[in-house]
PDB file of C-alpha atoms in Angstrom:
ATOM      1  CA  MET A  53     -60.714-192.462  10.989  1.00 76.00           C
ATOM      2  CA  SER A  54     -58.398-192.489  13.990  1.00 82.00           C
ATOM      3  CA  ALA A  55     -59.272-194.167  17.267  1.00 80.00           C
ATOM      4  CA  TYR A  56     -59.214-190.748  18.929  1.00 80.00           C
ATOM      5  CA  SER A  57     -61.885-189.449  16.512  1.00 85.00           C
ATOM      6  CA  ARG A  58     -64.037-192.522  17.043  1.00 81.00           C
ATOM      7  CA  ALA A  59     -63.708-192.195  20.830  1.00 80.00           C
ATOM      8  CA  TYR A  60     -64.661-188.527  20.658  1.00 83.00           C
ATOM      9  CA  GLN A  61     -67.701-189.290  18.501  1.00 84.00           C
ATOM     10  CA  ALA A  62     -68.768-192.085  20.831  1.00 81.00           C
ATOM     11  CA  LEU A  63     -68.481-189.819  23.878  1.00 80.00           C
ATOM     12  CA  THR A  64     -70.348-186.917  22.292  1.00 87.00           C
ATOM     13  CA  SER A  65     -73.060-188.854  20.453  1.00 87.00           C
ATOM     14  CA  GLY A  66     -74.812-189.989  23.606  1.00 83.00           C
ATOM     15  CA  ARG A  67     -74.861-193.602  22.442  1.00 81.00           C
ATOM     16  CA  PRO A  68     -73.191-195.763  25.090  1.00 82.00           C
ATOM     17  CA  LEU A  69     -70.533-198.169  23.884  1.00 80.00           C
ATOM     18  CA  ARG A  70     -70.821-201.860  24.565  1.00 82.00           C
ATOM     19  CA  PRO A  71     -67.989-203.137  26.776  1.00 80.00           C
ATOM     20  CA  ASP A  72     -66.338-204.985  23.881  1.00 83.00           C
ATOM     21  CA  GLU A  73     -66.523-201.866  21.685  1.00 83.00           C
ATOM     22  CA  ALA A  74     -65.006-199.731  24.430  1.00 82.00           C
ATOM     23  CA  ALA A  75     -62.203-202.221  25.043  1.00 82.00           C
ATOM     24  CA  GLN A  76     -61.401-202.421  21.338  1.00 84.00           C
ATOM     25  CA  LEU A  77     -61.422-198.638  20.997  1.00 85.00           C
ATOM     26  CA  LEU A  78     -59.136-198.176  24.000  1.00 85.00           C
ATOM     27  CA  ALA A  79     -56.718-200.797  22.653  1.00 85.00           C
ATOM     28  CA  GLU A  80     -56.587-199.028  19.282  1.00 87.00           C
ATOM     29  CA  LEU A  81     -56.077-195.683  21.012  1.00 88.00           C
ATOM     30  CA  ARG A  82     -53.232-197.113  23.112  1.00 88.00           C
ATOM     31  CA  LYS A  83     -51.595-198.547  19.966  1.00 90.00           C
ATOM     32  CA  GLU A  84     -51.895-195.237  18.110  1.00 91.00           C
ATOM     33  CA  HIS A  85     -50.295-193.374  21.008  1.00 91.00           C
ATOM     34  CA  GLY A  86     -47.481-195.931  21.200  1.00 91.00           C
ATOM     35  CA  ASP A  87     -46.835-195.590  17.474  1.00 93.00           C
ATOM     36  CA  GLU A  88     -46.802-191.790  17.732  1.00 94.00           C
ATOM     37  CA  LEU A  89     -44.360-191.944  20.652  1.00 93.00           C
ATOM     38  CA  ALA A  90     -42.082-194.376  18.826  1.00 94.00           C
ATOM     39  CA  ASP A  91     -42.150-192.246  15.667  1.00 95.00           C
ATOM     40  CA  ALA A  92     -41.311-189.109  17.662  1.00 95.00           C
ATOM     41  CA  LEU A  93     -38.431-190.880  19.416  1.00 94.00           C
ATOM     42  CA  GLY A  94     -37.101-192.105  16.067  1.00 94.00           C
ATOM     43  CA  LYS A  95     -37.267-188.626  14.564  1.00 96.00           C
ATOM     44  CA  HIS A  96     -35.558-187.128  17.612  1.00 95.00           C
ATOM     45  CA  ALA A  97     -32.797-189.738  17.515  1.00 95.00           C
ATOM     46  CA  THR A  98     -32.204-189.166  13.812  1.00 93.00           C
ATOM     47  CA  GLU A  99     -31.882-185.411  14.329  1.00 93.00           C
ATOM     48  CA  GLN A 100     -29.918-185.564  17.584  1.00 93.00           C
ATOM     49  CA  TYR A 101     -27.382-188.228  16.648  1.00 93.00           C
ATOM     50  CA  ARG A 102     -26.766-187.391  12.987  1.00 91.00           C
ATOM     51  CA  PRO A 103     -23.015-187.635  12.305  1.00 89.00           C
ATOM     52  CA  LYS A 104     -21.178-184.420  11.522  1.00 91.00           C
ATOM     53  CA  PRO A 105     -18.124-184.139   9.284  1.00 91.00           C
ATOM     54  CA  THR A 106     -16.098-182.842  12.239  1.00 93.00           C
ATOM     55  CA  ASP A 107     -16.900-185.833  14.486  1.00 91.00           C
ATOM     56  CA  SER A 108     -14.071-188.112  15.470  1.00 94.00           C
ATOM     57  CA  LYS A 109     -14.460-191.886  15.207  1.00 93.00           C
ATOM     58  CA  ALA A 110     -15.120-192.016  18.949  1.00 95.00           C
ATOM     59  CA  ASP A 111     -17.866-189.388  18.610  1.00 93.00           C
ATOM     60  CA  ASP A 112     -19.372-191.367  15.763  1.00 93.00           C
ATOM     61  CA  ARG A 113     -19.355-194.575  17.848  1.00 94.00           C
ATOM     62  CA  ARG A 114     -20.967-192.779  20.809  1.00 95.00           C
ATOM     63  CA  LYS A 115     -23.672-191.334  18.574  1.00 94.00           C
ATOM     64  CA  ARG A 116     -24.399-194.708  16.980  1.00 94.00           C
ATOM     65  CA  ARG A 117     -24.618-196.319  20.420  1.00 95.00           C
ATOM     66  CA  ALA A 118     -26.966-193.591  21.710  1.00 95.00           C
ATOM     67  CA  TYR A 119     -29.050-193.802  18.531  1.00 95.00           C
ATOM     68  CA  GLY A 120     -29.379-197.561  18.990  1.00 95.00           C
ATOM     69  CA  ALA A 121     -30.478-197.129  22.615  1.00 95.00           C
ATOM     70  CA  VAL A 122     -33.161-194.609  21.654  1.00 95.00           C
ATOM     71  CA  MET A 123     -34.413-196.830  18.833  1.00 95.00           C
ATOM     72  CA  ARG A 124     -34.585-199.846  21.178  1.00 95.00           C
ATOM     73  CA  ALA A 125     -36.672-197.727  23.585  1.00 94.00           C
ATOM     74  CA  ALA A 126     -38.910-196.649  20.708  1.00 94.00           C
ATOM     75  CA  ASN A 127     -39.421-200.259  19.628  1.00 93.00           C
ATOM     76  CA  LEU A 128     -40.173-201.280  23.230  1.00 92.00           C
ATOM     77  CA  ALA A 129     -42.770-198.493  23.497  1.00 90.00           C
ATOM     78  CA  ARG A 130     -44.367-199.650  20.250  1.00 92.00           C
ATOM     79  CA  GLU A 131     -44.356-203.293  21.437  1.00 90.00           C
ATOM     80  CA  ILE A 132     -45.869-202.499  24.828  1.00 88.00           C
ATOM     81  CA  ALA A 133     -48.575-200.332  23.297  1.00 88.00           C
ATOM     82  CA  ALA A 134     -49.511-203.026  20.777  1.00 86.00           C
ATOM     83  CA  SER A 135     -49.624-205.783  23.387  1.00 82.00           C
ATOM     84  CA  PRO A 136     -53.146-207.014  24.133  1.00 74.00           C
ATOM     85  CA  PHE A 137     -52.142-207.548  27.754  1.00 67.00           C
ATOM     86  CA  ARG A 138     -50.936-205.015  30.264  1.00 57.00           C
ATOM     87  CA  ALA A 139     -47.204-205.291  29.851  1.00 48.00           C
ATOM     88  CA  THR A 140     -44.707-205.063  32.649  1.00 55.00           C
ATOM     89  CA  VAL A 141     -41.344-203.563  31.900  1.00 54.00           C
ATOM     90  CA  PRO A 142     -38.584-206.083  32.613  1.00 58.00           C
ATOM     91  CA  PRO A 143     -36.453-205.250  35.653  1.00 63.00           C
ATOM     92  CA  GLN A 144     -33.253-203.374  34.892  1.00 62.00           C
ATOM     93  CA  GLY A 145     -29.899-204.358  36.312  1.00 63.00           C
ATOM     94  CA  ASP A 146     -29.196-206.860  39.059  1.00 61.00           C
ATOM     95  CA  THR A 147     -32.355-207.295  41.106  1.00 56.00           C
ATOM     96  CA  THR A 148     -31.364-210.358  43.094  1.00 60.00           C
ATOM     97  CA  ASN A 149     -31.912-210.158  46.819  1.00 62.00           C
ATOM     98  CA  ARG A 150     -28.690-210.383  48.719  1.00 61.00           C
ATOM     99  CA  SER A 151     -28.261-211.161  52.341  1.00 61.00           C
ATOM    100  CA  THR A 152     -26.386-208.562  54.331  1.00 62.00           C
ATOM    101  CA  SER A 153     -25.626-210.906  57.223  1.00 58.00           C
TER     102      SER A 153
END
C-alpha cells in the first residue's frame, strides 16, 4: 500500500497517529513523490532528447548534454526526497561576497 493510501486511511479513520507514525508516514510520502518526480523527469528527457537520424554530431552532443543535465536534476530530486533531514540545495554559481569599494 502506498504512503498516500495509508495517510488517507489514517486521516479518515478518526484514529489519531502517534507523532512517530506521522513522521514516518510523511517521510515515506515525500520519498514517493521524489521518486515519481525523478521518474517523470527521466521519461521526459528520454522522449525529448532522443537522437534522430537527421541530427548532426553537434545536435547529438547538445542532446546528450541536455539529457545528462535533466538526469542529474532527477537524481538530485530523488536524493533530496529520500534524505531524512531537510536538505538545502547547494548554492549555484559564484556566491562569494565581493567588496565594491
